[in-house]
Amino acid sequence: MYFKEVFLNAFTENKKALLLAGGAGLTAVGLGLLYKYVLQPEKVARVGVVSQLLIHPLKSGKAVSVALAECQQIGLKYGELQDRHWLVITEDGNFVTARQEPRLVLVSLTSEWGQTCLNGPDMEELRFPLLQPNNPVINCRVFSRDIQGRDCGDEASSWLTRYLGAGKTYRLVHFESHMTPRRAADNEPLFPHNEKIVYPDIGPVMLLSEASVKDLSSRLEKGVTVARFRPSIVVSGCEAFDEDTWEDIQIGNVRLHRVMACGRCISTTVDPETGVITRKQPLDTLKSYRMCDPSQKNIYKSAPLFGQMYVVSKTGVLQVGDVVYKTSHG
């Protein structure tokens, strides 16, 4: 089915050329597309191995490391946990991240058997029902785009407000399947117009290699870990920044297509172990050697590039230990 869909998409994209061509020309163009997308053997090259799968249920919260995950159009899912499906907001509905409240990175949110659990340093564990249909649905704003979330209740609000201690009230919301997700292209035009996301900054899946993190650490006075960069998929067995060249990859039965590099911001300067923000490293070092080509300044502006953003071409199941293959035609 995957190759059929690719061929049909290519045929549609080239329909103008087909209509302008006549007779033998039409046949030739059609056969050329058929050969390129269907008959021509796919080139497959092993490029690495999945070493970690990370779900961040709470935006800016701690990652949950899993051995396997469903790779859905809107990101990774394991049981009741879905990537970036819980969000901290202000009383007027604006989203809150570690950029404003760096200690959010120390908050752990898990959910199983219909119970969601919040944990944080020097805080009591809080449990509340995953589904609270009688609670209000709140209109939230993520990067000035509207999206809904089910309020998780006053206890969760009180817990976050006391934990963050910022002198203002915070609330927790949960995105439910019947709600309308955001369009990725509204925030980043390079994404296809039909791609949907919930509460992530940009896209549904971010991939990063261990070697790239090691390369960065070698340039720092104090090394960093993968946790600093909040990827969905971590890959081992490749060279630093090899992932920059993986346009299309297959992992198990999942296929991913690269859309763009991940431009890095001030959140990379939050230590995931302490919740302290320095606003300096490793961002300054990344800016010294990971800036975009001048022709791409309109896309990335002053953000250094670290990791790659993907959309899901074919959904399925990912597992730690899966081989990562780079695929191509032609």
Coordinates of C-alpha atoms in Angstrom, one line a residue:
M1 CA 0.0 0.0 0.0
Y2 CA 2.8 2.4 0.8
F3 CA 4.3 2.3 -2.7
K4 CA 0.8 2.6 -4.3
E5 CA 0.2 5.7 -2.2
V6 CA 3.5 7.2 -3.2
F7 CA 2.8 6.5 -6.9
L8 CA -0.6 8.0 -6.7
N9 CA 0.7 11.1 -5.0
A10 CA 3.4 11.4 -7.6
F11 CA 0.9 10.9 -10.4
T12 CA -1.3 13.6 -8.9
E13 CA 1.6 16.0 -8.5
N14 CA 2.5 15.5 -12.1
K15 CA -1.0 15.5 -13.6
K16 CA -0.4 18.8 -15.3
A17 CA 2.6 17.4 -17.2
L18 CA 0.5 14.4 -18.1
L19 CA -2.4 16.5 -19.4
L20 CA -0.1 18.7 -21.5
A21 CA 1.5 15.6 -23.0
G22 CA -0.4 13.7 -25.7
G23 CA -0.5 10.2 -27.0
A24 CA 2.9 8.5 -26.7
G25 CA 4.1 11.3 -24.5
L26 CA 1.4 10.7 -22.0
T27 CA 2.3 7.0 -22.0
A28 CA 6.0 7.7 -21.6
V29 CA 5.5 10.1 -18.6
G30 CA 3.1 7.6 -17.0
L31 CA 5.5 4.7 -17.4
G32 CA 8.3 6.8 -16.1
L33 CA 6.5 7.5 -12.9
L34 CA 5.4 3.9 -12.6
Y35 CA 9.0 2.8 -12.9
K36 CA 10.4 5.4 -10.5
Y37 CA 7.9 4.9 -7.7
V38 CA 6.7 1.3 -8.1
L39 CA 8.9 -0.9 -10.3
Q40 CA 12.3 0.5 -9.5
P41 CA 13.8 -1.4 -6.5
E42 CA 13.9 0.6 -3.3
K43 CA 17.4 1.2 -2.0
V44 CA 17.8 0.3 1.6
A45 CA 20.8 1.0 3.8
R46 CA 21.2 0.3 7.5
V47 CA 22.1 3.5 9.3
G48 CA 21.6 2.8 13.0
V49 CA 19.7 1.2 15.8
V50 CA 16.9 2.6 18.1
S51 CA 18.5 2.9 21.5
Q52 CA 15.7 4.9 23.3
L53 CA 12.1 5.7 22.8
L54 CA 10.9 8.7 24.8
I55 CA 7.4 9.9 25.5
H56 CA 6.9 13.3 27.1
P57 CA 3.3 13.1 28.2
L58 CA 3.4 16.6 29.9
K59 CA 4.8 19.4 27.7
S60 CA 8.2 20.4 29.2
G61 CA 7.8 17.6 31.8
K62 CA 10.0 14.5 32.4
A63 CA 10.3 11.9 29.7
V64 CA 9.0 8.3 30.1
S65 CA 11.4 5.8 28.6
V66 CA 9.5 2.9 27.0
A67 CA 10.7 -0.3 25.3
L68 CA 8.1 -0.1 22.5
A69 CA 5.5 2.5 21.4
E70 CA 2.9 3.0 18.8
C71 CA 4.0 5.6 16.2
Q72 CA 0.9 7.5 15.3
Q73 CA 0.4 10.4 13.0
I74 CA 0.5 12.8 16.0
G75 CA 3.4 11.1 17.8
L76 CA 4.3 8.3 20.1
K77 CA 1.8 6.5 22.3
Y78 CA 2.2 3.8 25.0
G79 CA -0.9 2.7 26.8
E80 CA -2.6 5.8 28.2
L81 CA 0.5 7.9 27.6
Q82 CA 0.6 10.0 24.5
D83 CA 3.3 12.4 23.6
R84 CA 2.7 16.1 24.6
H85 CA -1.0 15.4 25.4
W86 CA -1.0 17.3 28.8
L87 CA -0.3 21.0 29.1
V88 CA 0.2 23.5 31.9
I89 CA -1.6 26.8 31.2
T90 CA -2.2 30.1 32.9
E91 CA -5.6 31.1 34.1
D92 CA -6.3 32.9 30.8
G93 CA -5.4 29.8 28.8
N94 CA -1.8 30.6 27.6
F95 CA 0.6 27.6 27.5
V96 CA 3.4 27.4 29.9
T97 CA 6.8 25.6 29.2
A98 CA 10.2 25.3 30.8
R99 CA 11.1 28.6 29.0
Q100 CA 9.0 30.4 31.5
E101 CA 9.0 27.9 34.4
P102 CA 12.2 25.8 34.1
R103 CA 11.3 23.6 37.1
L104 CA 8.6 21.9 35.0
V105 CA 11.4 19.6 33.6
L106 CA 11.4 17.9 37.0
V107 CA 7.7 17.1 37.0
S108 CA 6.8 13.5 36.1
L109 CA 3.3 12.7 34.7
T110 CA 2.3 9.1 34.2
S111 CA -1.1 7.4 33.6
E112 CA -2.3 3.8 33.8
W113 CA -5.4 2.0 34.7
G114 CA -7.4 5.2 34.3
Q115 CA -5.4 7.1 36.9
T116 CA -3.0 9.9 36.1
C117 CA -0.2 10.6 38.5
L118 CA 1.9 13.8 39.1
N119 CA 5.2 13.7 41.0
G120 CA 7.8 16.4 41.7
P121 CA 10.6 17.2 44.1
D122 CA 9.5 17.8 47.6
M123 CA 5.8 17.3 46.6
E124 CA 3.3 14.6 47.6
E125 CA 2.2 12.3 44.8
L126 CA -1.1 13.4 43.3
R127 CA -3.5 10.9 41.6
F128 CA -6.6 11.9 39.7
P129 CA -8.9 10.2 37.1
L130 CA -7.6 10.2 33.5
L131 CA -11.1 10.9 32.2
Q132 CA -13.1 13.7 33.9
P133 CA -16.0 14.3 31.5
N134 CA -17.8 16.7 33.9
N135 CA -14.8 19.1 34.0
P136 CA -14.9 22.0 31.6
V137 CA -13.1 22.1 28.2
I138 CA -10.8 25.1 28.1
N139 CA -9.8 27.0 25.0
C140 CA -6.0 27.2 25.2
R141 CA -3.4 29.0 23.1
V142 CA -0.1 27.4 21.9
F143 CA 2.0 29.8 19.9
S144 CA -1.1 32.0 19.4
R145 CA -3.0 29.1 17.9
D146 CA -6.2 27.9 19.5
I147 CA -6.5 24.3 20.8
Q148 CA -8.7 22.7 23.5
G149 CA -7.9 20.8 26.6
R150 CA -10.0 19.1 29.3
D151 CA -9.3 20.7 32.7
C152 CA -7.8 18.2 35.1
G153 CA -9.4 19.6 38.2
D154 CA -8.7 21.9 41.1
E155 CA -6.4 19.5 42.9
A156 CA -4.0 19.3 39.9
S157 CA -4.1 23.1 39.6
S158 CA -3.3 23.5 43.3
W159 CA -0.5 21.0 43.1
L160 CA 1.2 22.8 40.1
T161 CA 0.6 26.2 41.6
R162 CA 2.3 25.2 44.9
Y163 CA 5.1 23.4 43.1
L164 CA 6.0 26.3 40.8
G165 CA 5.5 28.9 43.5
A166 CA 5.4 31.8 41.0
G167 CA 2.7 33.7 42.8
K168 CA 0.2 32.9 40.0
T169 CA -2.4 30.1 39.4
Y170 CA -1.7 27.4 36.9
R171 CA -4.0 24.7 35.5
L172 CA -3.4 21.4 33.9
V173 CA -5.3 20.3 30.7
H174 CA -5.5 17.1 28.8
F175 CA -6.1 16.7 25.1
E176 CA -8.8 14.1 24.3
S177 CA -9.2 12.2 21.0
H178 CA -12.5 14.0 20.0
M179 CA -10.8 17.4 20.1
T180 CA -9.4 19.2 17.1
P181 CA -5.6 19.2 16.9
R182 CA -3.4 22.0 15.6
R183 CA -2.1 22.1 12.0
A184 CA 1.7 21.8 12.1
A185 CA 1.9 24.1 9.0
D186 CA 0.3 27.0 10.9
N187 CA 3.5 27.2 13.0
E188 CA 6.0 25.9 10.4
P189 CA 5.0 26.2 6.7
L190 CA 7.5 23.4 5.7
F191 CA 5.1 20.8 7.1
P192 CA 2.4 19.3 4.9
H193 CA -0.9 21.1 5.3
N194 CA -2.7 17.9 6.5
E195 CA -0.2 17.2 9.3
K196 CA -1.7 17.5 12.8
I197 CA -0.1 18.0 16.2
V198 CA -1.4 18.5 19.7
Y199 CA 0.8 20.4 22.1
P200 CA 4.4 20.0 20.6
D201 CA 6.2 23.1 19.4
I202 CA 6.6 22.0 15.8
G203 CA 6.1 18.4 14.7
P204 CA 5.0 15.0 15.9
V205 CA 8.4 13.1 15.9
M206 CA 11.9 14.3 16.6
L207 CA 14.9 12.1 16.1
L208 CA 18.4 12.6 17.5
S209 CA 21.6 10.4 17.5
E210 CA 23.7 9.5 20.5
A211 CA 26.8 10.4 18.5
S212 CA 25.5 14.0 17.9
V213 CA 25.0 14.5 21.7
K214 CA 28.5 13.0 22.4
D215 CA 30.0 15.4 19.8
L216 CA 28.4 18.4 21.5
S217 CA 29.4 17.2 24.9
S218 CA 33.0 16.9 23.8
R219 CA 33.0 20.7 23.1
L220 CA 31.5 21.6 26.5
E221 CA 33.1 22.1 29.9
K222 CA 30.2 20.1 31.4
G223 CA 28.7 17.4 29.2
V224 CA 25.0 17.0 28.4
T225 CA 22.6 14.1 27.9
V226 CA 19.9 13.3 25.4
A227 CA 17.3 14.4 28.1
R228 CA 18.3 18.0 27.4
F229 CA 16.9 17.9 23.9
R230 CA 13.6 15.9 24.4
P231 CA 13.6 13.7 21.3
S232 CA 11.1 11.0 20.5
I233 CA 13.6 8.5 19.0
V234 CA 17.2 8.2 19.9
V235 CA 19.5 6.3 17.5
S236 CA 22.9 4.7 18.2
G237 CA 25.4 3.1 15.8
C238 CA 26.0 6.0 13.5
E239 CA 28.3 9.0 13.2
A240 CA 27.5 12.4 14.6
F241 CA 25.0 14.3 12.5
D242 CA 24.4 11.4 10.1
E243 CA 20.7 12.0 10.8
D244 CA 20.9 15.3 8.9
T245 CA 20.9 13.2 5.7
W246 CA 18.1 10.7 6.4
E247 CA 15.3 12.0 4.3
D248 CA 13.2 8.8 4.5
I249 CA 13.7 6.1 7.0
Q250 CA 12.1 2.8 8.0
I251 CA 12.0 1.4 11.5
G252 CA 10.2 -1.9 11.8
N253 CA 7.0 -1.3 9.9
V254 CA 7.1 2.4 10.5
R255 CA 8.1 4.9 7.8
L256 CA 9.1 8.4 8.5
H257 CA 9.8 11.4 6.3
R258 CA 12.2 14.2 7.3
V259 CA 10.7 17.7 7.0
M260 CA 13.3 19.9 8.6
A261 CA 16.0 20.2 11.2
C262 CA 15.1 21.1 14.8
G263 CA 16.0 24.7 15.5
R264 CA 17.1 25.0 19.1
C265 CA 16.0 27.6 21.7
I266 CA 16.6 28.7 25.3
S267 CA 14.9 25.5 26.7
T268 CA 18.1 23.6 25.9
T269 CA 19.8 25.6 28.6
V270 CA 17.5 24.1 31.3
D271 CA 19.3 21.3 33.2
P272 CA 17.0 18.3 33.3
E273 CA 18.5 17.2 36.6
T274 CA 18.2 20.4 38.5
G275 CA 15.6 22.5 36.7
V276 CA 18.0 25.5 36.6
I277 CA 18.1 27.6 33.5
T278 CA 21.4 29.3 32.5
R279 CA 20.4 30.8 29.2
K280 CA 23.9 30.1 28.0
Q281 CA 25.1 26.5 27.4
P282 CA 24.9 24.4 25.4
L283 CA 23.0 26.9 23.2
D284 CA 26.0 29.2 22.7
T285 CA 28.3 26.2 21.7
L286 CA 25.7 24.9 19.3
K287 CA 25.6 28.4 17.7
S288 CA 29.3 28.2 17.1
Y289 CA 29.1 25.2 14.7
R290 CA 25.5 24.2 14.0
M291 CA 24.0 27.1 12.2
C292 CA 22.1 26.7 9.0
D293 CA 23.2 27.6 5.5
P294 CA 22.7 31.3 4.8
S295 CA 20.0 30.4 2.2
Q296 CA 17.9 28.9 5.1
K297 CA 18.0 31.9 7.4
N298 CA 14.4 32.7 6.6
I299 CA 13.5 29.3 8.1
Y300 CA 15.7 28.9 11.1
K301 CA 16.7 32.5 11.7
S302 CA 19.3 32.5 14.6
A303 CA 18.5 29.0 15.9
P304 CA 21.2 26.3 15.8
L305 CA 20.2 23.0 14.4
F306 CA 20.3 19.8 16.5
G307 CA 18.1 16.8 15.7
Q308 CA 15.6 16.2 12.9
M309 CA 11.8 16.6 12.6
Y310 CA 9.8 13.9 10.9
V311 CA 6.3 13.2 9.9
V312 CA 4.8 9.7 9.9
S313 CA 4.4 8.3 6.4
K314 CA 3.3 4.9 7.7
T315 CA 2.1 4.2 11.2
G316 CA 3.1 1.1 13.2
V317 CA 5.0 -0.1 16.3
L318 CA 8.5 0.9 17.2
Q319 CA 10.8 -1.0 19.6
V320 CA 14.1 -0.3 21.2
G321 CA 16.6 -2.4 19.3
D322 CA 14.9 -1.9 15.9
V323 CA 17.3 -1.3 13.0
V324 CA 17.0 2.1 11.3
Y325 CA 17.1 1.9 7.5
K326 CA 17.5 4.8 5.2
T327 CA 15.4 4.3 2.1
S328 CA 15.5 5.9 -1.4
H329 CA 14.5 5.4 -5.0
G330 CA 16.6 6.2 -8.1

